Coordinates of C-alpha atoms in Angstrom, one line a residue:
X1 CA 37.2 2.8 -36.8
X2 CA 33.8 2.2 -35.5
X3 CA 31.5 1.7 -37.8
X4 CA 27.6 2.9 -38.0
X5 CA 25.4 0.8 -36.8
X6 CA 21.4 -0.7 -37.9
X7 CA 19.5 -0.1 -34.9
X8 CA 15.8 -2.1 -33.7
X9 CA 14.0 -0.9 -31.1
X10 CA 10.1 -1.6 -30.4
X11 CA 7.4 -1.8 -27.6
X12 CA 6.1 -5.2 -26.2
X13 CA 3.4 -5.9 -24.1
X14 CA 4.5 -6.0 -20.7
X15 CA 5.7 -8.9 -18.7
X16 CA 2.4 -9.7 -17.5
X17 CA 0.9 -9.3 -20.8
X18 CA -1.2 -5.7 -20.6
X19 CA -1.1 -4.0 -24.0
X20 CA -1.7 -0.5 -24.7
X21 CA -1.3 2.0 -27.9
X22 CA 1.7 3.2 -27.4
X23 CA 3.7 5.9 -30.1
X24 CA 7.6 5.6 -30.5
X25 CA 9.9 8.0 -30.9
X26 CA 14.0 9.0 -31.3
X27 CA 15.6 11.8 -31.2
X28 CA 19.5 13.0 -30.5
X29 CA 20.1 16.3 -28.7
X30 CA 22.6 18.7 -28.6
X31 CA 23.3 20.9 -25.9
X32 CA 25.5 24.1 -24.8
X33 CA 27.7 23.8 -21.8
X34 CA 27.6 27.2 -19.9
X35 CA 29.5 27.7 -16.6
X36 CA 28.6 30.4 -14.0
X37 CA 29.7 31.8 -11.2
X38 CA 26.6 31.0 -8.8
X39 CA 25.6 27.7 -10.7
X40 CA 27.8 24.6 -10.9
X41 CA 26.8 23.9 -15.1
X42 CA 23.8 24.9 -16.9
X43 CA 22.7 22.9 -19.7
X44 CA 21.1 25.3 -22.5
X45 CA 19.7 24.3 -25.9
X46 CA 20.8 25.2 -29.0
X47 CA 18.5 26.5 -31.3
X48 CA 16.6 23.2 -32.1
X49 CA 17.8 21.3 -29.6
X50 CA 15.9 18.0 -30.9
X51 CA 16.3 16.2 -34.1
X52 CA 14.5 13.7 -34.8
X53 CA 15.5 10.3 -36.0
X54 CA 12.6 8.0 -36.1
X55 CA 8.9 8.0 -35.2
X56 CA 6.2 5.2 -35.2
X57 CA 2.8 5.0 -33.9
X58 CA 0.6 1.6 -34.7
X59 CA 3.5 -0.5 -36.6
X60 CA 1.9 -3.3 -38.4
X61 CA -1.8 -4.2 -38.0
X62 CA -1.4 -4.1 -34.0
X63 CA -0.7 -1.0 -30.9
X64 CA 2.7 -1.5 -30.6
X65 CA 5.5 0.6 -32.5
X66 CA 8.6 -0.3 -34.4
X67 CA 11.5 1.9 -35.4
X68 CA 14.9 1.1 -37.0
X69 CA 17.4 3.6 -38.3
X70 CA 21.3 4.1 -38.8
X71 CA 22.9 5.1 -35.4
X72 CA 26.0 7.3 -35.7
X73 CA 29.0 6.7 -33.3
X74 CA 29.3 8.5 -30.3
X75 CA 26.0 10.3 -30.4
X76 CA 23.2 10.1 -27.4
X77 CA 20.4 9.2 -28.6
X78 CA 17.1 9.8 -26.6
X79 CA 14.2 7.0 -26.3
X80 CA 10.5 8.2 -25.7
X81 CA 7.3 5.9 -25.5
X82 CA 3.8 7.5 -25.0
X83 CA 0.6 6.3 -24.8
X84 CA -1.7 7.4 -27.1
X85 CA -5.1 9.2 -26.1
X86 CA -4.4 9.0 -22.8
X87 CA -3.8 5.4 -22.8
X88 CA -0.6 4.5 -20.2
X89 CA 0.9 1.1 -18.6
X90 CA 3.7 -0.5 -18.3
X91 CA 5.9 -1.6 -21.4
X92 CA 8.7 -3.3 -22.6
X93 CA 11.1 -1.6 -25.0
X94 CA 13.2 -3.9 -27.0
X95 CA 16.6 -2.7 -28.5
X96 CA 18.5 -4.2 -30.7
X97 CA 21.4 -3.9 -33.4
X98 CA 20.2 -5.0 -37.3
X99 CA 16.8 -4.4 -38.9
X100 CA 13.6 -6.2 -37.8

């Protein structure tokens, strides 16, 4: 039986050491299968099609964000990190299982 799991994931400053704000966000998905005749598969949401899991902007006293929650088996989970204010670079996103 698998087991849920603690789940870590944050923003670091890029390899070469650029920060920016960044916001954090998780969310799983669920979507409709639909086949037609003149398309191979369309994908259509279900009525809310996005449930959020966790959200963080500014963790701690710094720009970066921190999230942890409790990750079911067998669900897709989806990752999104967005600068804040127009703010964009390049990141690191850290993943891990356990709590910070």
């Amino acid at each position: 039986m698998i087991e849920k799991e603690n789940i870590t994931i944050q923003t670091l400053p890029s390899v070469s050491g650029k920060q920016f704000d960044t916001s954090l966000w998780v969310s799983k998905s669920h979507c409709l299968d639909i086949t037609d005749p003149d398309l191979v598969s369309l994908q259509v949401p279900l009525a809310n099609p996005f449930q959020q899991v966790a959200t963080n902007d500014d963790h701690g006293l710094g720009t970066l964000s921190l999230v942890s929650f409790v990750a079911e088996p067998h669900t897709e989970y989806f990752i999104s990190v967005e600068g804040n204010e127009g703010d964009c670079g390049p990141v690191q996103v850290f993943a891990y299982l356990g709590l910070p």
